[in-house]
Tab-separated table of N, CA and C in Angstrom:
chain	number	residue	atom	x	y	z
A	23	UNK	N	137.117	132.380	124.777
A	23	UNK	CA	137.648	131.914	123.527
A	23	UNK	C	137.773	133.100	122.577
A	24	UNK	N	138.610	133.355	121.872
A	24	UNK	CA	139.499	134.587	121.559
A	24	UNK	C	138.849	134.610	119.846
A	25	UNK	N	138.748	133.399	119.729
A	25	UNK	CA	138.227	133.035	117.997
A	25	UNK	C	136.739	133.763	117.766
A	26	UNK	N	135.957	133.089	119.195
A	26	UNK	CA	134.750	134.359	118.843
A	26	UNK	C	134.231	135.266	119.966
A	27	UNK	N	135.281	135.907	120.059
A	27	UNK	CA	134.707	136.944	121.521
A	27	UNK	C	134.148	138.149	120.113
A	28	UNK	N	134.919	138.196	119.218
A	28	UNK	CA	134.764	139.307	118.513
A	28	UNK	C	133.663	139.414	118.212
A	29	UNK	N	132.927	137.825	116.967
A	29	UNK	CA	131.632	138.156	116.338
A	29	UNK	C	130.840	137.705	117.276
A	30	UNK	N	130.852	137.205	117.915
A	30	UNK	CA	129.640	137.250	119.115
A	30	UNK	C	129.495	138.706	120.037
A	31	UNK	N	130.365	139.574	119.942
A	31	UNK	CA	130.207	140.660	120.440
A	31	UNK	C	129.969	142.274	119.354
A	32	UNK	N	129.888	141.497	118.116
A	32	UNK	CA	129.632	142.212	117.207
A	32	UNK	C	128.132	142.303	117.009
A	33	UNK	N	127.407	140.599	117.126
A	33	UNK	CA	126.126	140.404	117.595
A	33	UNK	C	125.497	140.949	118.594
A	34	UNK	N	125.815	141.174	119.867
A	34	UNK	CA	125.408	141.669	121.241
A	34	UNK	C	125.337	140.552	121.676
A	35	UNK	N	126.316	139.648	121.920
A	35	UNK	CA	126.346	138.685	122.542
A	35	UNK	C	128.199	138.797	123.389
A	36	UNK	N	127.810	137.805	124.372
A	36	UNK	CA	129.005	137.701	125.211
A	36	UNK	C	129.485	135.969	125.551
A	37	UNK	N	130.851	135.885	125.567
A	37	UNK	CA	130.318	134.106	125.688
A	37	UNK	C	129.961	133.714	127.392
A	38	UNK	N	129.768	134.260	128.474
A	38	UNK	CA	129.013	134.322	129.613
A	38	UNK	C	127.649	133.965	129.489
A	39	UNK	N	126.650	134.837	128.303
A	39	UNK	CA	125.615	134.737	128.105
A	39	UNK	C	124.737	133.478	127.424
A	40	UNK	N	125.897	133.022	126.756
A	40	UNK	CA	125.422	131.481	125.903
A	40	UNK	C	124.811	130.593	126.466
A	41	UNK	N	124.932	130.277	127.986
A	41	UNK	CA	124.199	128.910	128.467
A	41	UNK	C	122.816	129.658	128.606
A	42	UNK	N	122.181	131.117	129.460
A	42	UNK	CA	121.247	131.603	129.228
A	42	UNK	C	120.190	131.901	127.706
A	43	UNK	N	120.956	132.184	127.106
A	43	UNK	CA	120.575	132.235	125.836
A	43	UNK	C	120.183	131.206	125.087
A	44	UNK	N	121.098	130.087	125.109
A	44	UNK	CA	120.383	128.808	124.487
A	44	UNK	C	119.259	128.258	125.170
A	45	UNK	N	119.439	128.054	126.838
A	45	UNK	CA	118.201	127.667	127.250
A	45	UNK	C	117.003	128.646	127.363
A	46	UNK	N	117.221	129.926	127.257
A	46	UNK	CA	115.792	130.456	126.813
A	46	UNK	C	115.203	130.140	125.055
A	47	UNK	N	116.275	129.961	124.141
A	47	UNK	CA	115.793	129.603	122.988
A	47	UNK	C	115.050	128.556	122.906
A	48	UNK	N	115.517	127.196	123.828
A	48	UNK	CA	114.704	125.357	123.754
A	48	UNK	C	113.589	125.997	124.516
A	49	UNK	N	113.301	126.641	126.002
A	49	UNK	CA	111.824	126.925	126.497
A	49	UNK	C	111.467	127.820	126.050
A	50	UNK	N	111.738	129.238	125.692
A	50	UNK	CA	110.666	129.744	125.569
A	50	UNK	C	110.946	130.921	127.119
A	51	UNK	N	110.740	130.388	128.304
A	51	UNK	CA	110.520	131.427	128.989
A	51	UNK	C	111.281	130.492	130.414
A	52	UNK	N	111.829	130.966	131.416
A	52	UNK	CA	112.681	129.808	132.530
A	52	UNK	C	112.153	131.265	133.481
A	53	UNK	N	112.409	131.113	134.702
A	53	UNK	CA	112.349	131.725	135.784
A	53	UNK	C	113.922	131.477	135.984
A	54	UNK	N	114.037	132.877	137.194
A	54	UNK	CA	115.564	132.864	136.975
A	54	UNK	C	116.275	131.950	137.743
A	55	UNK	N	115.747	131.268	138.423
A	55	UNK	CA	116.293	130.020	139.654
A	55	UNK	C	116.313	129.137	138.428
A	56	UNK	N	115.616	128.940	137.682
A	56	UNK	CA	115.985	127.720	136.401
A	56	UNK	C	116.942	127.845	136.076
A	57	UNK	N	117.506	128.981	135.451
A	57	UNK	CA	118.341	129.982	134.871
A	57	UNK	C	119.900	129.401	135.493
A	58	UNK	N	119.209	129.529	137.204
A	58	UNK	CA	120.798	129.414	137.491
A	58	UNK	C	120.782	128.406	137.586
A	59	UNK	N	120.330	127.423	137.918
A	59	UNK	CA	120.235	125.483	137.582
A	59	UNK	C	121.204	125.269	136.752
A	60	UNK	N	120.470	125.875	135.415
A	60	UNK	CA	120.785	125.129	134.301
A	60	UNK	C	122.448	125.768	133.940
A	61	UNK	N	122.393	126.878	134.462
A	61	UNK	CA	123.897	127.666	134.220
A	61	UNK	C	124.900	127.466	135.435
A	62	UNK	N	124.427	126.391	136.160
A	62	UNK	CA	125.155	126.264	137.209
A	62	UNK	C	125.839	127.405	137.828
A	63	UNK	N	125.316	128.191	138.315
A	63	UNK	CA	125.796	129.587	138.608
A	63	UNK	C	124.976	129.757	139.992
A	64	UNK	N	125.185	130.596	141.118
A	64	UNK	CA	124.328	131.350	142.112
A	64	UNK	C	123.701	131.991	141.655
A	65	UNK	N	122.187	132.168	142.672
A	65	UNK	CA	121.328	133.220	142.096
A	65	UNK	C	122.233	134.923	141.856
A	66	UNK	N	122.096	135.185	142.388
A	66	UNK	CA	122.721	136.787	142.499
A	66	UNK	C	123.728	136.651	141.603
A	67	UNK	N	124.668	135.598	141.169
A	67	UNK	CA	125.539	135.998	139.683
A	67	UNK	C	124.277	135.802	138.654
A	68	UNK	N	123.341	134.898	138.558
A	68	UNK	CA	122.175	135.031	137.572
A	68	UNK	C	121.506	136.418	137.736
A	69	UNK	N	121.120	136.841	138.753
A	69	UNK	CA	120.647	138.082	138.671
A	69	UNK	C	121.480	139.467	138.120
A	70	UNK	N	122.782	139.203	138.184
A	70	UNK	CA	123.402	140.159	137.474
A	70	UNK	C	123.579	140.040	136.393
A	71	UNK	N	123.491	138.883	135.420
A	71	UNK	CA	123.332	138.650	134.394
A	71	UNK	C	122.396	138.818	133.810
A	72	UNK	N	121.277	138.609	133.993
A	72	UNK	CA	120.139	138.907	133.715
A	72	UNK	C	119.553	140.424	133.581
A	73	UNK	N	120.212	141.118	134.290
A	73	UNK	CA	120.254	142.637	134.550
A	73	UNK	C	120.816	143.350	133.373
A	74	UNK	N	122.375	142.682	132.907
A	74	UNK	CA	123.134	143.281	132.228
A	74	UNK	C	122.180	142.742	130.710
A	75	UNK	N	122.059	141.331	130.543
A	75	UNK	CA	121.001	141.179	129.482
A	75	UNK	C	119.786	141.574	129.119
A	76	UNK	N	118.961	142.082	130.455
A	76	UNK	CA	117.786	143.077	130.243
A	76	UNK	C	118.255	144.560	129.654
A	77	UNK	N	119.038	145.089	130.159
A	77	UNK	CA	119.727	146.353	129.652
A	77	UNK	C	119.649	146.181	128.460
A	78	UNK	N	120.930	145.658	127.776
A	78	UNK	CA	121.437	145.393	126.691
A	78	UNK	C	120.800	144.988	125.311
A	79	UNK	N	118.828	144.750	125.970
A	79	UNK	CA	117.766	144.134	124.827
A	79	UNK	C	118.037	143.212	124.639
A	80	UNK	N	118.969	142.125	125.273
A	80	UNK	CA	118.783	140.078	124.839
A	80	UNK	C	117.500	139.793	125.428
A	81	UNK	N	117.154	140.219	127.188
A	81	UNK	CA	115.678	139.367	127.884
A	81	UNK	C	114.798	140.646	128.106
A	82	UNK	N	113.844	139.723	128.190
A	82	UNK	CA	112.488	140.445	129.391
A	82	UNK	C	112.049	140.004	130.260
A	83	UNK	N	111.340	140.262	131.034
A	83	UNK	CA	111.190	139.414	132.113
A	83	UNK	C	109.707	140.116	132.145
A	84	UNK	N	108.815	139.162	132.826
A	84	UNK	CA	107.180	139.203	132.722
A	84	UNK	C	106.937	138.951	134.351
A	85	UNK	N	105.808	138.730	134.615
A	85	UNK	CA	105.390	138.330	135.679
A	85	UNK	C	104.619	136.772	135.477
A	86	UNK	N	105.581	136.177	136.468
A	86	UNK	CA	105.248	134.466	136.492
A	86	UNK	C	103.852	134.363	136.677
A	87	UNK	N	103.217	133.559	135.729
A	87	UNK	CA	101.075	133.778	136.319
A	87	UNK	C	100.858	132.911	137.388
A	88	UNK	N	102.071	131.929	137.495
A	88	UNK	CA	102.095	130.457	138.463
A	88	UNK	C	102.395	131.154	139.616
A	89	UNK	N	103.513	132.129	139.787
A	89	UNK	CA	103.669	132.493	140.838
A	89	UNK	C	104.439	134.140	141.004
A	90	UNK	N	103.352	134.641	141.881
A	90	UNK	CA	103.595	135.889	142.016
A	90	UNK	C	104.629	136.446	142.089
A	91	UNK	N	105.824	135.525	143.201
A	91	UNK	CA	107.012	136.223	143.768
A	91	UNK	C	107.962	135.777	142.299
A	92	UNK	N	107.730	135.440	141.917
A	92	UNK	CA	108.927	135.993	140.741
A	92	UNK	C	108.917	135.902	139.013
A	93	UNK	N	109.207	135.869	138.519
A	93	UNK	CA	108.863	136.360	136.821
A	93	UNK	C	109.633	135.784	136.537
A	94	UNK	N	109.235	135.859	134.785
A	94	UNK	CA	109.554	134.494	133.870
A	94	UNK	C	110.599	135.043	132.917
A	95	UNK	N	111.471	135.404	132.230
A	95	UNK	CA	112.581	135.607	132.040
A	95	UNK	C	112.333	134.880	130.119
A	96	UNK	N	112.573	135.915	129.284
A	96	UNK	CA	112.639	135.298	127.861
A	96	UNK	C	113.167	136.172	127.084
A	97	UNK	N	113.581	135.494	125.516
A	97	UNK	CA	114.105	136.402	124.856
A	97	UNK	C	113.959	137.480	124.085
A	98	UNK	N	114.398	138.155	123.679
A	98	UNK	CA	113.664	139.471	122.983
A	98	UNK	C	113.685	139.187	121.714
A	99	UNK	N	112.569	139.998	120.729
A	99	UNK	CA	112.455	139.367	119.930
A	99	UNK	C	113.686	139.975	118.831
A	100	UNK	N	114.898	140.623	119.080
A	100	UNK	CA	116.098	140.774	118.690
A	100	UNK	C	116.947	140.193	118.779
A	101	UNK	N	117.010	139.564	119.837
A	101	UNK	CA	118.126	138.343	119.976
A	101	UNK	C	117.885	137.094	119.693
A	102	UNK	N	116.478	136.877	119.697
A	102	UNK	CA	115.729	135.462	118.541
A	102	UNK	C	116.264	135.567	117.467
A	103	UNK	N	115.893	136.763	116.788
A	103	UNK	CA	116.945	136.874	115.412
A	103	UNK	C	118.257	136.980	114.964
A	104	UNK	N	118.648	136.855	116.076
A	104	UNK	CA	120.572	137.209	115.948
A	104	UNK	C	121.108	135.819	116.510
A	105	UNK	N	120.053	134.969	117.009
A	105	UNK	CA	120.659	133.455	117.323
A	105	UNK	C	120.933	132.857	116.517
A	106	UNK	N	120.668	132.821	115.331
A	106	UNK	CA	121.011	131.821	113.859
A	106	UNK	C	122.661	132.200	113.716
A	107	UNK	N	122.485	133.701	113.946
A	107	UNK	CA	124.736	133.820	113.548
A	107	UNK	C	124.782	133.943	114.351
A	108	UNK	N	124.657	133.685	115.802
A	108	UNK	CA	125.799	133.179	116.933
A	108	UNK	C	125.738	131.964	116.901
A	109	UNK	N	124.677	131.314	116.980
A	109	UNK	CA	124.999	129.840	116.145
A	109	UNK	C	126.262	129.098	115.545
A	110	UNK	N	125.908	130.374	114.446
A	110	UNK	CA	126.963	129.620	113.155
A	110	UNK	C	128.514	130.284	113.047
A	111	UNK	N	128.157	131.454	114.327
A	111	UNK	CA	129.792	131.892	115.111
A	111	UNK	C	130.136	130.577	115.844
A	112	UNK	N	129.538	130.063	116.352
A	112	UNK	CA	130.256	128.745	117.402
A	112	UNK	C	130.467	127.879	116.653
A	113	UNK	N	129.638	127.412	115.840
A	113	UNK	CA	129.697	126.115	114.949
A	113	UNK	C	131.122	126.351	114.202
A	114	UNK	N	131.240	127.577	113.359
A	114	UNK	CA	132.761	127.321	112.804
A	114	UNK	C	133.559	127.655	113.539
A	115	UNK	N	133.750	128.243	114.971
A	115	UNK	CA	134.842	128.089	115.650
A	115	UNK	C	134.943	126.501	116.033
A	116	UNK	N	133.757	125.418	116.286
A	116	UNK	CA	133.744	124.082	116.646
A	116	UNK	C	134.748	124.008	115.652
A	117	UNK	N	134.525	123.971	113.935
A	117	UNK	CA	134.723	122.568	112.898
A	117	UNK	C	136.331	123.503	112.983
A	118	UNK	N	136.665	124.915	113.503
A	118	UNK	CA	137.966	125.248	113.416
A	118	UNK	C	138.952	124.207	114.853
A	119	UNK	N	138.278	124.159	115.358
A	119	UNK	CA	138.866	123.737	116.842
A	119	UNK	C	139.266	121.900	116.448
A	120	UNK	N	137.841	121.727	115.597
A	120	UNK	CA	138.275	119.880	115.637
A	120	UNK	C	138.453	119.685	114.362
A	121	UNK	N	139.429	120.285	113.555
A	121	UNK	CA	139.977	119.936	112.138
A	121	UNK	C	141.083	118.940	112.264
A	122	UNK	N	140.837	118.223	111.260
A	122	UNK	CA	141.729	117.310	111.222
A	122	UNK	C	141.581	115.869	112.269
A	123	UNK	N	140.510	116.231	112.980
A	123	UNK	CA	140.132	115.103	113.606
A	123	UNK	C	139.110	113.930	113.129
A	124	UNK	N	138.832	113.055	113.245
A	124	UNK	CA	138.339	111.918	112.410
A	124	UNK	C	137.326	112.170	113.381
A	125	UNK	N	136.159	111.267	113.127
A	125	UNK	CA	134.510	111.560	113.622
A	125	UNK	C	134.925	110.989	114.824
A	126	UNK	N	135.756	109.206	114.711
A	126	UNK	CA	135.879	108.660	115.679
A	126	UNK	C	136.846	109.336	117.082
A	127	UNK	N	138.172	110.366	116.521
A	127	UNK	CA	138.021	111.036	117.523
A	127	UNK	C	137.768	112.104	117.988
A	128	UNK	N	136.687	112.583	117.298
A	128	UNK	CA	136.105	113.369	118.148
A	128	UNK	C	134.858	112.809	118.818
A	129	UNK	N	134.759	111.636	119.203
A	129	UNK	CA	133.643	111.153	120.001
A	129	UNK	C	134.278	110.507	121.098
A	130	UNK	N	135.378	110.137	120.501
A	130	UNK	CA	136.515	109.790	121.888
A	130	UNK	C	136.938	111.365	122.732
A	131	UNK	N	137.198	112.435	122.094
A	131	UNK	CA	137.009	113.456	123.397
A	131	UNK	C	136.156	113.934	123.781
A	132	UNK	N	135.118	114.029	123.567
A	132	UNK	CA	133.738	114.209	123.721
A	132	UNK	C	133.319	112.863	125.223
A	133	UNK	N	133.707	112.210	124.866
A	133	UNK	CA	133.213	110.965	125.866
A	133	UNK	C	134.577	111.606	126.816
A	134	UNK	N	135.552	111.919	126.653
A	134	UNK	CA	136.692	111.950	127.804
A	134	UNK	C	136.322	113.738	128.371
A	135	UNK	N	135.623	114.401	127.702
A	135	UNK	CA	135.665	116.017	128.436
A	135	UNK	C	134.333	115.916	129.103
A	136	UNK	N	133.123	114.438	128.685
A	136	UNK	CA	131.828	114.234	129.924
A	136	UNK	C	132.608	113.723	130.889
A	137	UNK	N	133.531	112.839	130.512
A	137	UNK	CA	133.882	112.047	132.125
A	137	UNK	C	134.868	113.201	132.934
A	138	UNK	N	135.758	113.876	132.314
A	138	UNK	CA	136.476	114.985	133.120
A	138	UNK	C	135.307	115.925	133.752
A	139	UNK	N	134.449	116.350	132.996
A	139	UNK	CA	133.219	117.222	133.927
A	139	UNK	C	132.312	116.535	135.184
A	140	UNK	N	132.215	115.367	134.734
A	140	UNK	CA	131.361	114.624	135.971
A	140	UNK	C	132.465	114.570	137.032
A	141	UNK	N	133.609	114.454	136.944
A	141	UNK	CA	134.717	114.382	137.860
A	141	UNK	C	134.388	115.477	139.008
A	142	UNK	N	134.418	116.724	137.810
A	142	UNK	CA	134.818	117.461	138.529
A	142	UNK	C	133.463	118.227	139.542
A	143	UNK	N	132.290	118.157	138.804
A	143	UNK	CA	130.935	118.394	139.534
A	143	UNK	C	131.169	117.453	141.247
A	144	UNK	N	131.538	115.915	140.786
A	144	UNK	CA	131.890	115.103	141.973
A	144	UNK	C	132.713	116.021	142.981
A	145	UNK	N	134.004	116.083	142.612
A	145	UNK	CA	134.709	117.152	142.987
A	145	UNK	C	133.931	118.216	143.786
A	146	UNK	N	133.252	119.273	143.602
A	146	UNK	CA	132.528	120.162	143.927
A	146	UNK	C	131.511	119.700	144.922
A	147	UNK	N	130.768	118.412	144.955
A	147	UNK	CA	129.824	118.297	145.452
A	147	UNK	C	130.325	117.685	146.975
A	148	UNK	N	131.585	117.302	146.804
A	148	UNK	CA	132.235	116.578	147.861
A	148	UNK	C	133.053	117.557	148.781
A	149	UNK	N	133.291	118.710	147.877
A	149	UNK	CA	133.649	119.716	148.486
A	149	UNK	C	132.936	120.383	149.469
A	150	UNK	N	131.370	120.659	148.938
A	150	UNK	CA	130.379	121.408	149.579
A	150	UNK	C	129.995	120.151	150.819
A	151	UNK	N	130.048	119.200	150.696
A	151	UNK	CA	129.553	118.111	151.537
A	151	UNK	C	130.156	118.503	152.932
């Protein structure tokens, strides 16, 4: 999205990095197999991500105390502070994207872009089947 590649990259942010980034903000700390769960991604594209975000000062990564073979993955305490304006970079690209739309429809596409995604996960899963 072209509206905020800029200030999200003015931040040290990328929009690749956003599903990682928010879910380390709600836990706190994910292991990187969470990571790719939740980012629906393969490990090894999470691991390169994670690489380029360790570089770059967004994560760190610790050693898991639960389990030896792999480490816990969280944010730095620089990019904790730079989450409030990437935040409020997305939020006004949102209220730019759904202007002029009434509450009611924007809950009508909202309900039609969950049912196009469950489609398409279906899609995928029927594929791999």
């Amino acid at each position: 999205m072209r509206l905020v590649d800029g200030p999200l990259r003015a931040l040290g942010f990328a929009m690749g990095q956003l599903p990682v980034l928010v879910a380390l903000k709600k836990s706190g700390s994910l292991s990187q197999a969470e990571l790719a769960r939740l980012a629906q991604v393969e490990q090894p594209s999470m691991a390169q991500l994670l690489n380029r975000m360790e570089r770059d000062g967004l994560v760190q990564r610790v050693p898991n105390p639960d389990d030896k073979r792999s480490q816990l993955v969280s944010l730095t305490a620089g990019a904790s502070e730079r989450m409030p304006k990437g935040k409020a970079v997305m939020d006004a690209a949102s209220r730019q994207a759904l202007a002029g739309f009434t509450e009611e429809e924007r809950d009508q596409l909202m309900t039609l872009l969950l049912r196009v995604n469950a489609n398409l996960d279906r899609a995928v899963g029927e594929t791999v089947s």
